[in-house]
Amino acid sequence: MQSRTWRSTKIYTIEPRNLQAVFSTDFASWGVGPMRLFAFKPFVGEGIMCTDGKRWEQARALIKPTFARTQIADLHLAAYATHVRKFINLIPRDGSTVDLQPLFGRLALDSSTEFLFGNSMGSLTSEEVSGDAHAFLKAYNYGQYVVGKRLHLPQWNFLTFDNHFWDSCDIAHKFVDACITRAQPIVEKIKVAKSKPERYVLAHELVERTTDVTMIRNQLLNVFLPAHEAVGVALTNVFFNLARNPRVYRKLRSEILEAGKEHSEWTFERLKSIKYLQHVINETFRLNPAIGTNTRMALRDTILPTGGGPTGYGTSPVYVKKGDTITVSFYALHRRKDVFGNDVNVFRPERWDNLRPPHWSYLPFGGGPRVCPGQNLALTEVAYTIVKILQTFKSIENRDPVLEFVEVYKITTDSGNGAKVAFA
């Protein structure tokens, strides 16, 4: 599908061959910088979220090796377990209604700030985050709001001039710079002692890799945005679906309890081995993707493999001019009946028993060089949280009179009604 303005053409597609071209085989022809850099740069700097070409490669090279190390998920899990215990202690035991959405948000916030900066916000321990952490969180939330506004307004628009926004940028930058300053002697001490760190902190890893404080700050702020949003959204959506499908909850709990009889530590590989758990997660990402759409801009004239012809829906290649954009709806992609069956709108984890989606037909974390570098870490957090909750509670009950999933579009696609449930 195409729409045209006086300046450019907007293309909408879920054709796997086109997605492969845009995200992978013709990756260099497509980017995000012209659309995002103006909006993001004052706030999070030049990082993996908003740059292309050499600048993106430099940022990616700094981040990717960290997340590619298989032991990171397991090392992080020990620290994450503490936050999950605090989270579970906040769930009512008397059968009263609880909205899990804000609690999952606090869990993701505490975990991500400890993982990235070395210190947790502590929001699960107290409703109010105090001191510098509170100022940073307030500044970050406002900055994120204005970034969203700047993305949709012309770059010359007077509405993009906002003193509060620039103050928020300054507060966020100073907070992260202080975290980097604290990390430097810790990293030096570990080097001298030639010892292994007790827990994993991204700031420490980046300090070890480069002395460029601005570069480190930019990468930490770029990673913080998806890190503290995506996991909370994914967990909310999982329990939104489980509450409406108690049969699935019972079956999943049975498999988790059986796997738990080993009495060994939970690791990435052990969590991955619980097949029905993975099916539930896959089905949630299919039905309710945390990121609903993705848009790229042509950085040079190029060609899409298919979709052209006299009707506009043919199989001929499509010529794309520099400045044209392509938008992919993961919501629509994951509801293709030719891939997922006729019941694509139904939450049915069993479909994954024998389902192996063709390449570029299922993209919960994107694909190609820009695939989410922290996907294994996110999957580990989501799986571990599900396991611990289901080990604790025998059953779940939906307490939301609205059964349908109501989308709220921010940077992520959230549940407008949260996840209102009761446990027993």
Short mmCIF file of C-alpha atoms in Angstrom, two decimals:
data_model
loop_
_atom_site.label_atom_id
_atom_site.label_comp_id
_atom_site.label_asym_id
_atom_site.label_seq_id
_atom_site.Cartn_x
_atom_site.Cartn_y
_atom_site.Cartn_z
CA MET A 1 0.00 0.00 0.00
CA GLN A 2 1.24 3.52 -0.81
CA SER A 3 0.23 7.07 0.01
CA ARG A 4 1.79 10.19 -1.49
CA THR A 5 2.46 13.71 -0.28
CA TRP A 6 3.95 16.56 -2.29
CA ARG A 7 7.39 15.62 -0.98
CA SER A 8 7.55 11.85 -0.70
CA THR A 9 5.79 8.50 -0.86
CA LYS A 10 4.82 6.46 2.21
CA ILE A 11 4.84 2.70 1.72
CA TYR A 12 3.13 0.20 4.03
CA THR A 13 4.09 -3.48 3.79
CA ILE A 14 4.15 -6.80 5.64
CA GLU A 15 5.65 -8.72 2.74
CA PRO A 16 8.57 -10.78 4.16
CA ARG A 17 10.77 -10.24 1.09
CA ASN A 18 10.45 -6.49 1.51
CA LEU A 19 11.17 -6.71 5.24
CA GLN A 20 14.27 -8.77 4.55
CA ALA A 21 15.49 -6.13 2.10
CA VAL A 22 14.82 -3.16 4.40
CA PHE A 23 16.12 -4.75 7.61
CA SER A 24 18.94 -6.87 6.22
CA THR A 25 20.04 -7.35 2.61
CA ASP A 26 19.63 -3.67 1.62
CA PHE A 27 20.19 -2.38 5.15
CA ALA A 28 22.53 0.46 4.09
CA SER A 29 19.81 2.05 1.94
CA TRP A 30 17.45 2.53 4.87
CA GLY A 31 17.77 4.45 8.12
CA VAL A 32 16.15 6.34 10.96
CA GLY A 33 18.44 9.34 11.43
CA PRO A 34 16.54 11.85 9.26
CA MET A 35 13.34 11.05 11.18
CA ARG A 36 14.68 10.68 14.73
CA LEU A 37 17.93 12.58 15.25
CA PHE A 38 16.35 16.04 15.62
CA ALA A 39 13.92 14.69 18.23
CA PHE A 40 16.28 12.45 20.18
CA LYS A 41 19.71 14.11 20.06
CA PRO A 42 19.28 16.84 22.73
CA PHE A 43 17.96 14.25 25.16
CA VAL A 44 19.78 10.95 24.61
CA GLY A 45 22.53 12.07 22.26
CA GLU A 46 23.75 10.21 19.20
CA GLY A 47 23.23 6.51 19.87
CA ILE A 48 21.79 3.30 18.49
CA MET A 49 18.23 4.62 18.62
CA CYS A 50 18.63 7.56 16.28
CA THR A 51 21.70 7.33 14.06
CA ASP A 52 22.77 5.65 10.84
CA GLY A 53 26.00 4.82 9.03
CA LYS A 54 29.34 5.21 10.80
CA ARG A 55 27.87 6.84 13.90
CA TRP A 56 25.43 3.96 14.35
CA GLU A 57 28.18 1.39 13.73
CA GLN A 58 30.33 3.02 16.40
CA ALA A 59 27.50 2.98 18.94
CA ARG A 60 26.51 -0.58 18.06
CA ALA A 61 30.10 -1.78 18.33
CA LEU A 62 30.22 -0.43 21.88
CA ILE A 63 26.95 -2.07 22.95
CA LYS A 64 26.62 -5.33 21.01
CA PRO A 65 29.57 -7.34 22.44
CA THR A 66 28.19 -6.77 25.90
CA PHE A 67 24.78 -8.29 25.18
CA ALA A 68 26.22 -11.00 22.94
CA ARG A 69 27.98 -12.67 25.86
CA THR A 70 25.79 -15.62 26.84
CA GLN A 71 26.71 -15.45 30.52
CA ILE A 72 25.35 -11.91 30.91
CA ALA A 73 21.73 -13.07 31.24
CA ASP A 74 22.64 -15.53 34.00
CA LEU A 75 24.88 -13.07 35.86
CA HIS A 76 22.14 -10.44 35.71
CA LEU A 77 19.49 -12.94 36.83
CA ALA A 78 20.92 -13.19 40.35
CA ALA A 79 20.40 -9.44 40.87
CA TYR A 80 17.05 -9.48 39.07
CA ALA A 81 15.72 -12.18 41.42
CA THR A 82 15.88 -9.73 44.33
CA HIS A 83 13.58 -7.30 42.51
CA VAL A 84 11.13 -10.08 41.62
CA ARG A 85 10.88 -11.12 45.28
CA LYS A 86 10.01 -7.54 46.23
CA PHE A 87 7.48 -7.41 43.38
CA ILE A 88 5.72 -10.62 44.50
CA ASN A 89 5.50 -9.33 48.08
CA LEU A 90 3.35 -6.45 46.79
CA ILE A 91 0.71 -8.78 45.27
CA PRO A 92 -2.37 -9.17 47.54
CA ARG A 93 -2.91 -12.64 49.04
CA ASP A 94 -6.54 -12.02 50.02
CA GLY A 95 -8.08 -12.32 46.55
CA SER A 96 -8.46 -8.57 46.10
CA THR A 97 -8.00 -6.91 42.71
CA VAL A 98 -4.58 -5.68 41.68
CA ASP A 99 -3.53 -3.93 38.48
CA LEU A 100 -0.22 -5.53 37.59
CA GLN A 101 0.69 -2.91 34.99
CA PRO A 102 2.11 -0.24 37.34
CA LEU A 103 3.82 -2.92 39.45
CA PHE A 104 5.50 -4.41 36.38
CA GLY A 105 6.56 -0.89 35.44
CA ARG A 106 8.22 -0.45 38.82
CA LEU A 107 9.89 -3.86 38.54
CA ALA A 108 11.32 -2.98 35.12
CA LEU A 109 12.42 0.44 36.37
CA ASP A 110 14.30 -0.94 39.39
CA SER A 111 15.92 -3.72 37.40
CA SER A 112 16.97 -1.57 34.45
CA THR A 113 18.46 1.21 36.58
CA GLU A 114 20.54 -1.29 38.54
CA PHE A 115 21.64 -3.06 35.36
CA LEU A 116 22.52 0.15 33.53
CA PHE A 117 23.75 2.53 36.24
CA GLY A 118 24.73 0.27 39.13
CA ASN A 119 22.03 1.50 41.55
CA SER A 120 18.33 0.66 41.61
CA MET A 121 15.66 3.35 41.86
CA GLY A 122 14.07 1.32 44.68
CA SER A 123 10.51 1.99 43.55
CA LEU A 124 9.32 -1.46 44.69
CA THR A 125 10.43 -0.70 48.23
CA SER A 126 8.83 2.74 48.37
CA GLU A 127 6.10 4.47 46.38
CA GLU A 128 8.26 7.59 46.29
CA VAL A 129 11.72 7.59 44.76
CA SER A 130 13.81 10.21 46.53
CA GLY A 131 16.73 12.52 45.86
CA ASP A 132 18.67 12.63 42.61
CA ALA A 133 16.96 9.47 41.35
CA HIS A 134 13.56 11.14 41.63
CA ALA A 135 14.81 14.22 39.78
CA PHE A 136 16.28 12.03 37.03
CA LEU A 137 13.08 9.99 36.65
CA LYS A 138 10.93 13.12 36.52
CA ALA A 139 13.27 14.69 33.95
CA TYR A 140 13.41 11.50 31.89
CA ASN A 141 9.65 11.10 31.79
CA TYR A 142 9.18 14.69 30.65
CA GLY A 143 12.02 14.42 28.17
CA GLN A 144 10.50 11.27 26.69
CA TYR A 145 7.16 13.07 26.32
CA VAL A 146 8.75 16.00 24.46
CA VAL A 147 10.80 13.66 22.24
CA GLY A 148 7.50 12.13 21.13
CA LYS A 149 6.17 15.61 20.33
CA ARG A 150 9.33 16.59 18.46
CA LEU A 151 9.05 13.46 16.33
CA HIS A 152 5.70 14.63 14.95
CA LEU A 153 6.30 18.38 14.60
CA PRO A 154 8.29 20.09 11.84
CA GLN A 155 11.84 20.83 12.96
CA TRP A 156 11.32 24.57 12.57
CA ASN A 157 8.07 24.62 14.59
CA PHE A 158 8.05 27.05 17.55
CA LEU A 159 6.38 24.38 19.69
CA THR A 160 9.67 22.49 19.80
CA PHE A 161 11.22 25.31 21.87
CA ASP A 162 10.64 24.32 25.48
CA ASN A 163 12.87 25.48 28.35
CA HIS A 164 11.54 22.73 30.63
CA PHE A 165 12.70 20.17 28.06
CA TRP A 166 16.23 21.59 27.96
CA ASP A 167 16.35 21.66 31.78
CA SER A 168 15.23 18.03 31.79
CA CYS A 169 17.99 17.12 29.35
CA ASP A 170 20.56 18.78 31.64
CA ILE A 171 19.28 16.95 34.74
CA ALA A 172 19.30 13.57 32.97
CA HIS A 173 22.81 14.13 31.61
CA LYS A 174 24.23 15.14 35.01
CA PHE A 175 22.64 12.12 36.71
CA VAL A 176 24.17 9.67 34.21
CA ASP A 177 27.54 11.47 34.26
CA ALA A 178 27.60 11.02 38.06
CA CYS A 179 26.91 7.29 37.60
CA ILE A 180 29.83 7.09 35.17
CA THR A 181 32.11 8.93 37.61
CA ARG A 182 31.19 6.43 40.36
CA ALA A 183 31.82 3.52 37.99
CA GLN A 184 35.37 4.52 37.06
CA PRO A 185 37.14 3.65 40.39
CA ILE A 186 35.06 0.47 40.72
CA VAL A 187 36.20 -0.73 37.29
CA GLU A 188 39.81 0.19 38.09
CA LYS A 189 39.64 -1.75 41.37
CA ILE A 190 38.29 -4.85 39.58
CA LYS A 191 41.09 -4.56 36.99
CA VAL A 192 43.81 -4.32 39.65
CA ALA A 193 42.39 -7.23 41.63
CA LYS A 194 41.83 -9.24 38.44
CA SER A 195 38.55 -10.41 39.95
CA LYS A 196 35.16 -11.11 38.43
CA PRO A 197 32.31 -8.67 39.20
CA GLU A 198 29.60 -9.92 41.57
CA ARG A 199 26.89 -8.50 39.32
CA TYR A 200 26.67 -7.08 35.84
CA VAL A 201 26.47 -3.30 35.32
CA LEU A 202 26.45 -1.87 31.80
CA ALA A 203 28.03 1.43 32.89
CA HIS A 204 31.01 -0.52 34.26
CA GLU A 205 31.37 -2.43 31.01
CA LEU A 206 31.30 0.75 28.91
CA VAL A 207 33.79 2.52 31.18
CA GLU A 208 36.14 -0.40 30.60
CA ARG A 209 35.72 -0.06 26.82
CA THR A 210 36.10 3.72 26.37
CA THR A 211 37.08 6.88 28.26
CA ASP A 212 34.66 9.05 26.25
CA VAL A 213 32.11 10.08 28.90
CA THR A 214 29.71 11.61 26.36
CA MET A 215 29.72 8.42 24.30
CA ILE A 216 29.05 6.31 27.41
CA ARG A 217 26.24 8.61 28.54
CA ASN A 218 24.60 8.55 25.12
CA GLN A 219 24.59 4.76 24.97
CA LEU A 220 23.22 4.38 28.51
CA LEU A 221 20.37 6.81 27.80
CA ASN A 222 19.64 5.16 24.44
CA VAL A 223 19.43 1.72 26.09
CA PHE A 224 17.44 2.94 29.11
CA LEU A 225 14.48 3.95 26.94
CA PRO A 226 13.63 0.44 25.63
CA ALA A 227 15.04 -1.37 28.68
CA HIS A 228 12.60 0.06 31.23
CA GLU A 229 9.59 0.08 28.90
CA ALA A 230 9.59 -3.15 26.88
CA VAL A 231 9.86 -5.71 29.71
CA GLY A 232 7.09 -4.07 31.76
CA VAL A 233 4.83 -3.94 28.70
CA ALA A 234 5.56 -7.58 27.78
CA LEU A 235 4.81 -8.86 31.29
CA THR A 236 1.59 -6.85 31.48
CA ASN A 237 0.46 -8.38 28.19
CA VAL A 238 1.37 -11.92 29.26
CA PHE A 239 -0.80 -11.71 32.39
CA PHE A 240 -3.54 -9.85 30.52
CA ASN A 241 -3.84 -12.98 28.37
CA LEU A 242 -3.35 -15.52 31.16
CA ALA A 243 -6.15 -13.91 33.19
CA ARG A 244 -8.53 -14.44 30.27
CA ASN A 245 -7.33 -17.99 29.71
CA PRO A 246 -7.23 -19.82 33.07
CA ARG A 247 -6.76 -23.17 31.27
CA VAL A 248 -3.46 -21.88 29.90
CA TYR A 249 -2.46 -20.65 33.36
CA ARG A 250 -3.12 -24.10 34.89
CA LYS A 251 -1.21 -25.91 32.16
CA LEU A 252 1.72 -23.53 32.34
CA ARG A 253 1.86 -23.73 36.12
CA SER A 254 1.89 -27.53 35.97
CA GLU A 255 4.88 -27.51 33.62
CA ILE A 256 6.72 -24.91 35.71
CA LEU A 257 6.21 -26.89 38.92
CA GLU A 258 7.44 -30.04 37.19
CA ALA A 259 10.55 -28.24 35.93
CA GLY A 260 11.10 -26.76 39.39
CA LYS A 261 11.56 -30.21 40.93
CA GLU A 262 15.19 -30.15 39.77
CA HIS A 263 15.92 -27.63 42.56
CA SER A 264 18.75 -26.13 40.52
CA GLU A 265 19.24 -22.45 39.79
CA TRP A 266 17.17 -20.89 37.05
CA THR A 267 19.33 -19.97 34.07
CA PHE A 268 18.64 -18.67 30.57
CA GLU A 269 18.97 -22.18 29.11
CA ARG A 270 16.83 -23.79 31.80
CA LEU A 271 14.06 -21.25 31.34
CA LYS A 272 14.28 -21.72 27.59
CA SER A 273 13.83 -25.49 28.00
CA ILE A 274 10.27 -25.11 29.38
CA LYS A 275 8.53 -25.37 26.01
CA TYR A 276 5.06 -24.24 27.03
CA LEU A 277 6.51 -21.21 28.80
CA GLN A 278 8.22 -20.22 25.56
CA HIS A 279 4.98 -20.83 23.65
CA VAL A 280 3.08 -18.48 25.99
CA ILE A 281 5.72 -15.78 25.56
CA ASN A 282 5.82 -16.23 21.77
CA GLU A 283 2.04 -16.08 21.52
CA THR A 284 1.92 -12.89 23.60
CA PHE A 285 4.56 -11.23 21.43
CA ARG A 286 2.62 -12.34 18.36
CA LEU A 287 -0.76 -11.10 19.51
CA ASN A 288 0.35 -8.00 21.42
CA PRO A 289 3.75 -6.80 20.17
CA ALA A 290 5.32 -4.21 22.47
CA ILE A 291 6.36 -2.21 19.41
CA GLY A 292 3.42 -2.06 17.01
CA THR A 293 5.11 -0.45 14.00
CA ASN A 294 8.53 0.42 12.66
CA THR A 295 9.33 3.07 10.06
CA ARG A 296 12.49 3.50 8.00
CA MET A 297 13.45 6.18 5.49
CA ALA A 298 15.26 5.58 2.21
CA LEU A 299 18.71 7.17 2.49
CA ARG A 300 19.23 6.78 -1.26
CA ASP A 301 17.24 5.65 -4.28
CA THR A 302 16.62 1.92 -4.03
CA ILE A 303 14.23 -0.91 -4.90
CA LEU A 304 11.86 -3.13 -2.92
CA PRO A 305 11.69 -6.71 -4.24
CA THR A 306 7.91 -6.95 -4.60
CA GLY A 307 4.59 -5.12 -4.43
CA GLY A 308 4.69 -3.20 -7.70
CA GLY A 309 2.77 -3.45 -10.94
CA PRO A 310 -0.28 -1.80 -12.53
CA THR A 311 -2.57 -2.62 -9.60
CA GLY A 312 -0.12 -1.55 -6.90
CA TYR A 313 -0.36 -4.98 -5.29
CA GLY A 314 1.61 -7.06 -7.77
CA THR A 315 4.85 -8.97 -7.59
CA SER A 316 7.04 -6.58 -9.58
CA PRO A 317 9.82 -4.60 -7.87
CA VAL A 318 9.00 -1.16 -6.48
CA TYR A 319 11.20 1.86 -7.15
CA VAL A 320 11.80 3.91 -4.00
CA LYS A 321 13.21 7.43 -4.03
CA LYS A 322 15.50 8.90 -1.40
CA GLY A 323 13.31 10.38 1.34
CA ASP A 324 10.43 7.92 0.86
CA THR A 325 9.43 5.96 3.97
CA ILE A 326 8.32 2.41 4.63
CA THR A 327 6.23 1.40 7.64
CA VAL A 328 5.88 -2.16 8.89
CA SER A 329 2.96 -3.12 11.14
CA PHE A 330 4.05 -5.98 13.37
CA TYR A 331 0.44 -6.22 14.53
CA ALA A 332 -0.65 -7.07 10.96
CA LEU A 333 2.46 -9.15 10.20
CA HIS A 334 1.79 -11.42 13.17
CA ARG A 335 -1.83 -11.92 12.12
CA ARG A 336 -1.17 -13.39 8.68
CA LYS A 337 -3.54 -16.35 8.34
CA ASP A 338 -1.27 -18.05 5.82
CA VAL A 339 1.40 -18.25 8.53
CA PHE A 340 -0.42 -18.49 11.87
CA GLY A 341 -3.75 -20.12 10.93
CA ASN A 342 -7.31 -18.91 10.64
CA ASP A 343 -7.66 -18.18 14.37
CA VAL A 344 -5.03 -15.42 14.36
CA ASN A 345 -6.98 -13.24 16.81
CA VAL A 346 -7.17 -16.00 19.43
CA PHE A 347 -4.61 -16.45 22.22
CA ARG A 348 -3.60 -20.09 21.69
CA PRO A 349 -0.02 -20.96 22.75
CA GLU A 350 -0.46 -24.52 21.44
CA ARG A 351 -0.14 -23.21 17.88
CA TRP A 352 3.62 -23.04 18.56
CA ASP A 353 3.88 -26.82 19.14
CA ASN A 354 4.60 -27.32 15.47
CA LEU A 355 4.77 -23.75 14.17
CA ARG A 356 8.01 -22.50 12.68
CA PRO A 357 7.21 -19.15 11.03
CA PRO A 358 9.08 -18.52 7.79
CA HIS A 359 11.93 -16.04 8.00
CA TRP A 360 10.77 -12.41 8.32
CA SER A 361 7.20 -13.45 9.25
CA TYR A 362 7.62 -13.14 13.04
CA LEU A 363 9.75 -10.25 14.33
CA PRO A 364 9.14 -9.54 18.02
CA PHE A 365 12.58 -7.92 18.33
CA GLY A 366 13.02 -6.67 14.78
CA GLY A 367 15.62 -8.19 12.48
CA GLY A 368 18.90 -7.66 10.69
CA PRO A 369 21.78 -5.54 12.05
CA ARG A 370 19.34 -3.39 14.09
CA VAL A 371 17.77 -6.38 15.86
CA CYS A 372 17.36 -5.64 19.59
CA PRO A 373 20.75 -6.44 21.18
CA GLY A 374 19.17 -7.14 24.56
CA GLN A 375 16.56 -9.66 23.45
CA ASN A 376 18.03 -12.61 25.39
CA LEU A 377 18.21 -10.47 28.52
CA ALA A 378 14.58 -9.34 28.08
CA LEU A 379 13.36 -12.90 27.42
CA THR A 380 15.19 -14.10 30.52
CA GLU A 381 13.58 -11.43 32.70
CA VAL A 382 10.10 -12.10 31.31
CA ALA A 383 10.42 -15.89 31.64
CA TYR A 384 11.87 -15.77 35.16
CA THR A 385 9.16 -13.39 36.40
CA ILE A 386 6.42 -15.64 35.01
CA VAL A 387 7.99 -18.69 36.65
CA LYS A 388 8.23 -17.10 40.10
CA ILE A 389 4.67 -15.72 40.00
CA LEU A 390 3.17 -19.04 38.91
CA GLN A 391 5.20 -20.93 41.51
CA THR A 392 3.66 -18.64 44.13
CA PHE A 393 -0.01 -18.51 43.07
CA LYS A 394 -2.26 -21.45 42.16
CA SER A 395 -4.76 -19.56 40.06
CA ILE A 396 -5.56 -16.25 38.41
CA GLU A 397 -8.87 -14.48 37.81
CA ASN A 398 -9.65 -11.65 35.41
CA ARG A 399 -11.12 -8.59 37.17
CA ASP A 400 -11.44 -6.36 34.11
CA PRO A 401 -14.98 -6.04 32.68
CA VAL A 402 -13.45 -5.16 29.30
CA LEU A 403 -12.21 -8.41 27.78
CA GLU A 404 -10.69 -6.91 24.62
CA PHE A 405 -7.15 -5.56 24.49
CA VAL A 406 -7.37 -1.76 24.27
CA GLU A 407 -4.25 -0.27 22.68
CA VAL A 408 -2.59 2.91 23.91
CA TYR A 409 0.11 4.11 21.53
CA LYS A 410 3.23 5.66 23.01
CA ILE A 411 6.75 4.66 22.01
CA THR A 412 5.49 1.22 22.97
CA THR A 413 1.97 -0.16 22.47
CA ASP A 414 0.51 -0.52 25.98
CA SER A 415 -2.63 -2.07 27.41
CA GLY A 416 -5.04 0.81 27.98
CA ASN A 417 -6.78 -1.08 30.78
CA GLY A 418 -3.66 -2.52 32.36
CA ALA A 419 -3.89 -6.07 33.72
CA LYS A 420 -6.48 -6.15 36.49
CA VAL A 421 -6.44 -9.57 38.14
CA ALA A 422 -6.78 -11.46 41.40
CA PHE A 423 -4.57 -14.33 42.55
CA ALA A 424 -5.27 -17.27 44.84
#
